mmCIF file of C-alpha atoms in Angstrom:
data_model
loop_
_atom_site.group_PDB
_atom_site.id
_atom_site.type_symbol
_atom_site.label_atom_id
_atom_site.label_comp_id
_atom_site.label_asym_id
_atom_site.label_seq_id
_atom_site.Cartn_x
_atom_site.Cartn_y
_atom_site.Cartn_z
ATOM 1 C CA UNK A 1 54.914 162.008 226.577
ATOM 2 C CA UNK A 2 53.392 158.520 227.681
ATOM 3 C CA UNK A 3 50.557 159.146 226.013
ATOM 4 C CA UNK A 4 52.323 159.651 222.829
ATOM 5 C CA UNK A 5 54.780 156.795 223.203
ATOM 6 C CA UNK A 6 51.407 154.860 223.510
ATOM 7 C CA UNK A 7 50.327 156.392 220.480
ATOM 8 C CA UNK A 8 53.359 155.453 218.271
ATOM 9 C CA UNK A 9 53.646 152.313 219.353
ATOM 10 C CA UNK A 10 50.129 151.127 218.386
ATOM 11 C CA UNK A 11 50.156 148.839 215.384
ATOM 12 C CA UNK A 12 47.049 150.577 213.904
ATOM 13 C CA UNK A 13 45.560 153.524 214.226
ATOM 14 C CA UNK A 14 41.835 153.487 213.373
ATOM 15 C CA UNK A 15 40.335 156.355 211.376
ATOM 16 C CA UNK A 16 37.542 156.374 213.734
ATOM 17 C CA UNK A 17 40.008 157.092 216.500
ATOM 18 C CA UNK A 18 41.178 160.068 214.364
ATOM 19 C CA UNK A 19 38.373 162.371 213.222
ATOM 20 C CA UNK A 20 37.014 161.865 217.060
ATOM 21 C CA UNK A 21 39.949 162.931 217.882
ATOM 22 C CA UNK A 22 40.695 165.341 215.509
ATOM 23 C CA UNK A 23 36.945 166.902 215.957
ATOM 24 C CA UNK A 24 36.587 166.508 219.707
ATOM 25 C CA UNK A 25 36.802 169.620 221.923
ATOM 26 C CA UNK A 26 39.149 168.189 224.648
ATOM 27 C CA UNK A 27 41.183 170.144 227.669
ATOM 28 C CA UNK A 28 44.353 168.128 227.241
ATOM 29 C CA UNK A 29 47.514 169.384 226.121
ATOM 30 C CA UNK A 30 48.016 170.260 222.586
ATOM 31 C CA UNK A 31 51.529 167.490 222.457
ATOM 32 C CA UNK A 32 49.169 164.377 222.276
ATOM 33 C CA UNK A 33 46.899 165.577 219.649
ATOM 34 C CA UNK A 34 49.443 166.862 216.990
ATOM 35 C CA UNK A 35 51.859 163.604 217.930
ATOM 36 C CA UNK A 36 48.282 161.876 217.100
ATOM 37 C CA UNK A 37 48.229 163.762 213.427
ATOM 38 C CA UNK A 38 52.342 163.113 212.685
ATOM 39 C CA UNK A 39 52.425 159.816 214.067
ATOM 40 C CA UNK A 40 50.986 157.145 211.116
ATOM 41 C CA UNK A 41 53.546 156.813 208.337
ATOM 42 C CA UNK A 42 51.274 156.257 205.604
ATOM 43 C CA UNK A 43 52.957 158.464 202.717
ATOM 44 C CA UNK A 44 55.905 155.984 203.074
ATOM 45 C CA UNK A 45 54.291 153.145 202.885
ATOM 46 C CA UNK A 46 52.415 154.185 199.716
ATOM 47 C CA UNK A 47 55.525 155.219 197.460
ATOM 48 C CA UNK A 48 57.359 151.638 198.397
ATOM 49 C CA UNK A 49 55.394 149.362 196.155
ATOM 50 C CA UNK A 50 56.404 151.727 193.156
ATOM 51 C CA UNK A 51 60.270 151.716 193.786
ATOM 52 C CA UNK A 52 59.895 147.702 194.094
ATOM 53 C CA UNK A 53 58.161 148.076 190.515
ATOM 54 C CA UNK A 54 60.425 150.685 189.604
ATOM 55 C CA UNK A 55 63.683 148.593 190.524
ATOM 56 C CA UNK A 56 62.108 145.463 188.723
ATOM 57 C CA UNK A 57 61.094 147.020 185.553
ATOM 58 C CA UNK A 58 65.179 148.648 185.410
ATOM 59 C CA UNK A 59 66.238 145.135 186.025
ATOM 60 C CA UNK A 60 63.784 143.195 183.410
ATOM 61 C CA UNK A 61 64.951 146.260 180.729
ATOM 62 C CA UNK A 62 68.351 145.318 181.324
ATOM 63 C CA UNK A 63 68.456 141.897 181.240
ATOM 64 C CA UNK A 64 66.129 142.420 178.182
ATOM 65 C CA UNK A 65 69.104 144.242 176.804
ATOM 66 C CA UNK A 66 71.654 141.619 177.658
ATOM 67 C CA UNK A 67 69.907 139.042 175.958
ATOM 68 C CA UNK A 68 69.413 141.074 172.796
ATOM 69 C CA UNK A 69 73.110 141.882 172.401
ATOM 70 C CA UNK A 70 73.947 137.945 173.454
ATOM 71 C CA UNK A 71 71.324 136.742 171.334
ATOM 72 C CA UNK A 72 71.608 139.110 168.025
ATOM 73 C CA UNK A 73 71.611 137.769 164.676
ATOM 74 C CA UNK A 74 70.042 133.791 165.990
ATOM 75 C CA UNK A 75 66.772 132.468 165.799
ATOM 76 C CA UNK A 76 64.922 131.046 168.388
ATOM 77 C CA UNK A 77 61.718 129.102 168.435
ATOM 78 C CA UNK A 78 60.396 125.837 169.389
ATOM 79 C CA UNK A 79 59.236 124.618 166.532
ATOM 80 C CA UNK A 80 62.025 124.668 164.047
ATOM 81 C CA UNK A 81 62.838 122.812 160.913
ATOM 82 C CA UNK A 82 65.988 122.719 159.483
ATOM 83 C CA UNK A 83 66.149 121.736 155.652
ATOM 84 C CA UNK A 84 69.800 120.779 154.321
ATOM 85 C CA UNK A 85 70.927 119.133 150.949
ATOM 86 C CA UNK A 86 72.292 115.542 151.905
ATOM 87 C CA UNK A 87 74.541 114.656 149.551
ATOM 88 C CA UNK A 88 75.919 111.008 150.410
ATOM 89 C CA UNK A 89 79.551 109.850 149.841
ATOM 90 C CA UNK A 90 80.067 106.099 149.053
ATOM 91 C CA UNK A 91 82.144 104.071 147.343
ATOM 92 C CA UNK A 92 81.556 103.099 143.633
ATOM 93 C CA UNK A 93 83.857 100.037 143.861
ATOM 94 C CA UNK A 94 84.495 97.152 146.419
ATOM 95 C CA UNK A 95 87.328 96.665 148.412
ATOM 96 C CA UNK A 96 88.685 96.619 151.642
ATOM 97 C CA UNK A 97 89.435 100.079 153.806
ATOM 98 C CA UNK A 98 93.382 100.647 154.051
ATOM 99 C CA UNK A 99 93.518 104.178 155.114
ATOM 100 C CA UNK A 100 90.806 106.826 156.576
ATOM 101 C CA UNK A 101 92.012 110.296 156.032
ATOM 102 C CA UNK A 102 89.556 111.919 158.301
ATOM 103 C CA UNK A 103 87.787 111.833 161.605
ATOM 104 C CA UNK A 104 84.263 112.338 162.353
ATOM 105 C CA UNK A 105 82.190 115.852 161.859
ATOM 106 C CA UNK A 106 85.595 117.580 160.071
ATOM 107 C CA UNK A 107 84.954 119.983 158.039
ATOM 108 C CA UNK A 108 86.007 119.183 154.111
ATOM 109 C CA UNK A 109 85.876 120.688 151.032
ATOM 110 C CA UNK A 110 85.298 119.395 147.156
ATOM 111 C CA UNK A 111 88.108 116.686 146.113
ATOM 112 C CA UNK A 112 89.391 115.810 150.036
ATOM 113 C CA UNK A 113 90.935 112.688 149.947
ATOM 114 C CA UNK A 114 88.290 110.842 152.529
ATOM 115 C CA UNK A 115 89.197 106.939 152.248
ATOM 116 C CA UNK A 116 91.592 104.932 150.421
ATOM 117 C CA UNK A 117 90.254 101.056 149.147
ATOM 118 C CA UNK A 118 93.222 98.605 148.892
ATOM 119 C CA UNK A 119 94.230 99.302 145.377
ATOM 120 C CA UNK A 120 96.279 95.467 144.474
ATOM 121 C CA UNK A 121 93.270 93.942 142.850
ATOM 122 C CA UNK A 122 92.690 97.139 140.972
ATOM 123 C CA UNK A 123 96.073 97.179 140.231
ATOM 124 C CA UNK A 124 96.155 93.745 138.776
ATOM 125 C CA UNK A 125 93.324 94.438 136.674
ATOM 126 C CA UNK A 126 95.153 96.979 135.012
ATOM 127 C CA UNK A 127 97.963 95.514 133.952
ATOM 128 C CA UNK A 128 95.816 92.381 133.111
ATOM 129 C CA UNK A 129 94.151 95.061 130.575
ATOM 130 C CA UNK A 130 97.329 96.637 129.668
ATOM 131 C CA UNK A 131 98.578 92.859 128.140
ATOM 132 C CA UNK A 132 95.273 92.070 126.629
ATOM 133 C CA UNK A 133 95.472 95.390 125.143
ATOM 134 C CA UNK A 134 99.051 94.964 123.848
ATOM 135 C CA UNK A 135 98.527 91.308 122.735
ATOM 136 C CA UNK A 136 95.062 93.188 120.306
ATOM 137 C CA UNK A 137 97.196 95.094 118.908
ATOM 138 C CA UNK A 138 99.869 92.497 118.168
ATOM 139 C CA UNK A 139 97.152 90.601 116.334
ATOM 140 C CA UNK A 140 95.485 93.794 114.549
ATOM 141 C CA UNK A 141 99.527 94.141 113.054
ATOM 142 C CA UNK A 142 99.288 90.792 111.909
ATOM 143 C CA UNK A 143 95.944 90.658 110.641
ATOM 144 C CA UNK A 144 97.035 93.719 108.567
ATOM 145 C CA UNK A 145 100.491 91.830 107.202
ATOM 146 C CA UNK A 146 97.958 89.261 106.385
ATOM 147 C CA UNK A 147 95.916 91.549 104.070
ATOM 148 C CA UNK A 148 99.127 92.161 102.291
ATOM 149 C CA UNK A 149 99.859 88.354 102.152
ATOM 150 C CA UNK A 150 97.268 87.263 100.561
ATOM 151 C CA UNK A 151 96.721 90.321 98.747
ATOM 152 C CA UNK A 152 99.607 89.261 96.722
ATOM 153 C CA UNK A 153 99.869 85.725 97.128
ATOM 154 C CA UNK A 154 96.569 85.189 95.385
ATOM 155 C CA UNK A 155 97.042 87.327 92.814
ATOM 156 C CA UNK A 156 100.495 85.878 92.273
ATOM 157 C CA UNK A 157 99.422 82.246 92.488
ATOM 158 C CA UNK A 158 96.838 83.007 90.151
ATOM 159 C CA UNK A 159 98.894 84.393 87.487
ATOM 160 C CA UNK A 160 101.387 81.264 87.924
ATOM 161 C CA UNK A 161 98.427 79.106 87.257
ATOM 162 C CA UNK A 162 97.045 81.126 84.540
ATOM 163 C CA UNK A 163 101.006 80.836 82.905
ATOM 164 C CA UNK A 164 101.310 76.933 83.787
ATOM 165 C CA UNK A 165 97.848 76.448 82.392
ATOM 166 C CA UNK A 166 99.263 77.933 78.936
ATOM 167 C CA UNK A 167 102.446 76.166 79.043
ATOM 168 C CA UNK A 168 100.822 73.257 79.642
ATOM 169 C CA UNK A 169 98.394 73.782 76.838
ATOM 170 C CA UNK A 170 101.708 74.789 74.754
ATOM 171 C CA UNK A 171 102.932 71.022 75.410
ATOM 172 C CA UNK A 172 100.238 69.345 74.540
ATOM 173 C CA UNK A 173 100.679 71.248 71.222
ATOM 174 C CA UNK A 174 103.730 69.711 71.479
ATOM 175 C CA UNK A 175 103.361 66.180 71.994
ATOM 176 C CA UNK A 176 100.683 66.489 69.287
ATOM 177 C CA UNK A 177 103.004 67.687 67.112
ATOM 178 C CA UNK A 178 105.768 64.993 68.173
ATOM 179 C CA UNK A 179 102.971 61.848 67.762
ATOM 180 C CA UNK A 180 101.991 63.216 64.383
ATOM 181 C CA UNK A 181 105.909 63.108 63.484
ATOM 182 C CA UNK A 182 106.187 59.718 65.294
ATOM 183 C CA UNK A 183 102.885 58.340 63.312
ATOM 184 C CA UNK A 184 104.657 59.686 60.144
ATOM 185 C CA UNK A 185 108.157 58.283 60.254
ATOM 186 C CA UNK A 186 106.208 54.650 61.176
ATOM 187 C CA UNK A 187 104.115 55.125 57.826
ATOM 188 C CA UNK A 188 107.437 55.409 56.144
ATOM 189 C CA UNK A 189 108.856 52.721 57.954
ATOM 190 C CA UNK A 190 106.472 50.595 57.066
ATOM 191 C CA UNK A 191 106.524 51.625 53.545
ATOM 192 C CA UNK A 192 110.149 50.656 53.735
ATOM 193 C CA UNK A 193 109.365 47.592 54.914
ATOM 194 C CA UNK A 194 107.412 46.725 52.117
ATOM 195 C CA UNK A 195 109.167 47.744 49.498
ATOM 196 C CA UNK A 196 112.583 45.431 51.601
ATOM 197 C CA UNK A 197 110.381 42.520 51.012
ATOM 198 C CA UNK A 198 109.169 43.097 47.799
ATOM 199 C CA UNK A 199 112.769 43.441 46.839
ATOM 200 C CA UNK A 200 113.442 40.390 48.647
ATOM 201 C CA UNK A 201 111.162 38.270 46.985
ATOM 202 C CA UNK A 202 112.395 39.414 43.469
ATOM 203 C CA UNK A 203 115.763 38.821 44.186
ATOM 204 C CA UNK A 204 114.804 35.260 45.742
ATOM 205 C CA UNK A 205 113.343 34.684 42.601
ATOM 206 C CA UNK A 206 116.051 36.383 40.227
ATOM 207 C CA UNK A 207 118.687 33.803 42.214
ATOM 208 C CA UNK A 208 116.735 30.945 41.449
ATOM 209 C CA UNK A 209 117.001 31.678 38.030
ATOM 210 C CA UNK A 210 120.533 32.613 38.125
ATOM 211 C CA UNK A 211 120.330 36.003 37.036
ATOM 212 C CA UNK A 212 121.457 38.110 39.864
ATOM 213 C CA UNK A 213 124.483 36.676 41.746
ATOM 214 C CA UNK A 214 124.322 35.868 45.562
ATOM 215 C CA UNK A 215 125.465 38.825 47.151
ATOM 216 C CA UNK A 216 122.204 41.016 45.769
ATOM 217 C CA UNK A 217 120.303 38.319 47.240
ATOM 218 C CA UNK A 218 121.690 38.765 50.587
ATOM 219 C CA UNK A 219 121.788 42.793 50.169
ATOM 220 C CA UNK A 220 118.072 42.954 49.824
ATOM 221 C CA UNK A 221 118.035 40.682 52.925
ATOM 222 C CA UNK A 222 119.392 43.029 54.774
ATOM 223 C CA UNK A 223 117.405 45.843 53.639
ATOM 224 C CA UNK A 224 114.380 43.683 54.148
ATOM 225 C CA UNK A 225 116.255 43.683 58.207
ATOM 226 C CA UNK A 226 116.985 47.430 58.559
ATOM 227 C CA UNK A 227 113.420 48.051 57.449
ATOM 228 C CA UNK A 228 111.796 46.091 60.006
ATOM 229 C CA UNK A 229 114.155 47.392 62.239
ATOM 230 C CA UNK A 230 113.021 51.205 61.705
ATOM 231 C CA UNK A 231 109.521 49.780 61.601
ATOM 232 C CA UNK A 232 109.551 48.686 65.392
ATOM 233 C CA UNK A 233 111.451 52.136 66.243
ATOM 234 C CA UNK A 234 108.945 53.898 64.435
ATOM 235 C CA UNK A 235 106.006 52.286 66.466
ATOM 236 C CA UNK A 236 108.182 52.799 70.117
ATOM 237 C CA UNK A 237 108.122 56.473 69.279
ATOM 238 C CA UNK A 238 104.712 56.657 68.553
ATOM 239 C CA UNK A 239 103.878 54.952 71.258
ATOM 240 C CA UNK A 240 105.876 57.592 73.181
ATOM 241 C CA UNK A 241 104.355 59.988 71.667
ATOM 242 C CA UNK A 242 101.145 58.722 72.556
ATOM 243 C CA UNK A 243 102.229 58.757 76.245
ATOM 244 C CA UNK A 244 103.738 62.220 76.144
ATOM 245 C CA UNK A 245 100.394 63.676 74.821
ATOM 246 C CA UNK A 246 98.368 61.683 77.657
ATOM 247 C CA UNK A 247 100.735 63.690 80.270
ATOM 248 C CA UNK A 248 100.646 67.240 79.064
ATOM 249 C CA UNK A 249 96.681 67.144 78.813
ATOM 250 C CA UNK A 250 96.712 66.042 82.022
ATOM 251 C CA UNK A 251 99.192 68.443 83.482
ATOM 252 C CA UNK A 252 96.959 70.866 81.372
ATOM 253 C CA UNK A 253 94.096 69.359 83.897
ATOM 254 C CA UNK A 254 96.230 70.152 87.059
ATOM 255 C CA UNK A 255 96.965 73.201 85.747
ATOM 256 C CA UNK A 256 93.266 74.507 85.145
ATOM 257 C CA UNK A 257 92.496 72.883 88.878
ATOM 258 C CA UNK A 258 95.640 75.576 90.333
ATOM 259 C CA UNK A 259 93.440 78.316 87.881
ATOM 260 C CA UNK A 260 90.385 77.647 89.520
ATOM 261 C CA UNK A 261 91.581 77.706 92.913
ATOM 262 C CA UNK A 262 93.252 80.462 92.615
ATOM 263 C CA UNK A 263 90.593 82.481 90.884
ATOM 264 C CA UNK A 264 88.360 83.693 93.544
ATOM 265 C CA UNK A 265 90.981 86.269 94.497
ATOM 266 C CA UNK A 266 88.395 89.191 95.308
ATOM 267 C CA UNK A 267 87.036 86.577 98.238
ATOM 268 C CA UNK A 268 90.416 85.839 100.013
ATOM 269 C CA UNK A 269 91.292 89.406 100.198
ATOM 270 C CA UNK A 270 87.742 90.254 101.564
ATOM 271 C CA UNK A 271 88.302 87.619 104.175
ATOM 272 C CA UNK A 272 91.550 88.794 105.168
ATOM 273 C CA UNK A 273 90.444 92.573 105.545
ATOM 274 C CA UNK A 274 87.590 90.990 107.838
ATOM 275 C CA UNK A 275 90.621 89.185 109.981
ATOM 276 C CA UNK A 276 92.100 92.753 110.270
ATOM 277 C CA UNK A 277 88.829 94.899 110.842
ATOM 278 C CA UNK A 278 88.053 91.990 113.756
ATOM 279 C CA UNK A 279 91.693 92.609 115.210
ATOM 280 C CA UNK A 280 91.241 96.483 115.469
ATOM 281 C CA UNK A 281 87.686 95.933 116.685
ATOM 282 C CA UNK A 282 89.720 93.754 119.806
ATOM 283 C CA UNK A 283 91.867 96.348 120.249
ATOM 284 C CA UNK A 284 89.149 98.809 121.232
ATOM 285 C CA UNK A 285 87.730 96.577 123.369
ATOM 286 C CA UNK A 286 90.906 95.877 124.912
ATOM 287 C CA UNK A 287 91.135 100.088 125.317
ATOM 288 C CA UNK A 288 87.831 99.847 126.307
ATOM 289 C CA UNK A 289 88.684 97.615 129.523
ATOM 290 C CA UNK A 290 91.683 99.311 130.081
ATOM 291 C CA UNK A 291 89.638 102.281 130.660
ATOM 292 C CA UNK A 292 87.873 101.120 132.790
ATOM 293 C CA UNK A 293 89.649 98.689 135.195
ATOM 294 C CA UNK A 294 91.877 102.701 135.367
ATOM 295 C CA UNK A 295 88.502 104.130 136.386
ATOM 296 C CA UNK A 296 87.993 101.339 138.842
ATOM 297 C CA UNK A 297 91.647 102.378 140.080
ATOM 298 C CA UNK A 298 90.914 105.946 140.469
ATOM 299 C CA UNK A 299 87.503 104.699 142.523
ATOM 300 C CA UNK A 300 89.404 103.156 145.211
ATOM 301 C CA UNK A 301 90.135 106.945 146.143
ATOM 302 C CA UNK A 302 86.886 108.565 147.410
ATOM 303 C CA UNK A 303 86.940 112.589 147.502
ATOM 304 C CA UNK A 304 84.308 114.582 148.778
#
């Protein structure tokens, strides 16, 4: 028994040691030698490394696992790229930031309200439009009364000159007509006149010699007085005459001067339709900025 609590407790046993010992003849008991055999625990030792593997491989399978069913559906790599449309939001106007409807990294969709701009100036614009707008339009209504206007103004003025014109053509008819009179009744009265003095002078002589008594002499006298009498009113009227012929040709001047201004009637109506067509040409400029200072409005909210 000592010698095989010897045995066993030797660290190594040395093969050498073994086939002596297992081939030697030997007179001792038959206990040491098969405690000798039995003793080394080799088979043990040998299956050990393969349970350590065993145990390891099971545990690298099922962590293997564990990360597939944590990991399922990502990618993983260390050299990734990610590509992304960048779409960026800014505003299209100037102004100054009075509200920020979200905070950073939120999620939005199309037409969030994002930021509000102070809308006043914007505001201001667009009623500034609004009243140019309203005052075009004022204009373009009077620009197209003022087609009307002259429309019939000239026309009218034209055909008063045209009539004046003939009336006053018509009176210098007249006053020719009234000088020739005048010019006739002063040949008369100066044929009177004549024929007063030739009376005159027969009587003067008839007296002398007695033959006609006084009062003829003093009858003819006063023929010989009404005659020049009618010969001076004869002249006055055809010297008014005269004068009233001198005034209707030239009121017949005036008048021509109102028939030539008046005649280029196609012109003034041309220039008033260009008044009007330059009035409703303001007024869609006036929509025009209207439009847009409401656009710049509507800017002052940026969506997504």
């Amino acid at each position: 028994m000592e010698t095989a609590r010897q045995t066993s407790n030797q660290p190594k046993v040395e093969p050498k040691n073994d086939v002596t010992a297992a081939g030697r003849k030997t007179d001792g008991p038959p206990a040491a030698v098969a405690v000798e055999e039995v003793a080394p625990a080799k088979p043990s030792r040998g299956r050990k490394p393969f349970i350590v593997l065993g145990t390891v491989a099971v545990a690298a399978l099922i962590g293997v696992g564990v990360y597939s069913l944590l990991t399922a559906g990502r990618e993983s790599t260390d050299d990734a790229q990610v590509a992304a449309d960048v779409v960026p939001v800014s505003a299209r106007v100037g102004g100054l930031v009075a509200n920020v409807h979200i905070h950073e990294n939120q999620a939005v969709k199309r037409g969030d309200l994002l930021v509000e701009l102070d809308p006043a100036d914007f505001q201001a614009r667009v009623q500034q439009a609004e009243a140019d707008l309203a005052n075009a339009q004022a204009q373009a209504s009077a620009a197209d009364a003022q087609v009307q206007i002259v429309d019939a103004t000239s026309k009218g003025g034209l055909a008063s000159a045209r009539a004046a014109l003939s009336g006053t053509n018509a009176g210098v008819g007249s006053a020719d007509a009234q000088l020739a009179s005048a010019k006739a009744a002063a040949a008369r009265a100066d044929a009177d006149l004549k024929k007063a003095e030739i009376d005159l002078g027969r009587s003067r002589t008839l007296r002398t010699a007695g033959a006609i008594p006084q009062e003829r002499l003093e009858s003819d006298q006063i023929a010989l007085d009404s005659a020049r009498a009618a010969k001076s009113q004869a002249d006055a009227q055809v010297a008014l005459a005269v004068d009233a012929r001198r005034g209707a040709q030239s009121r017949v001047g005036e008048a021509q001067g109102r028939v030539n201004q008046s005649a280029p009637v196609a012109p003034q109506i041309a220039a008033a339709r260009a008044g009007a067509a330059l009035a409703v040409a303001r007024v869609a400029s006036a929509q025009a900025a209207l439009s847009l200072a409401r656009l710049q409005l509507g800017y002052a909210r940026i969506t997504a």
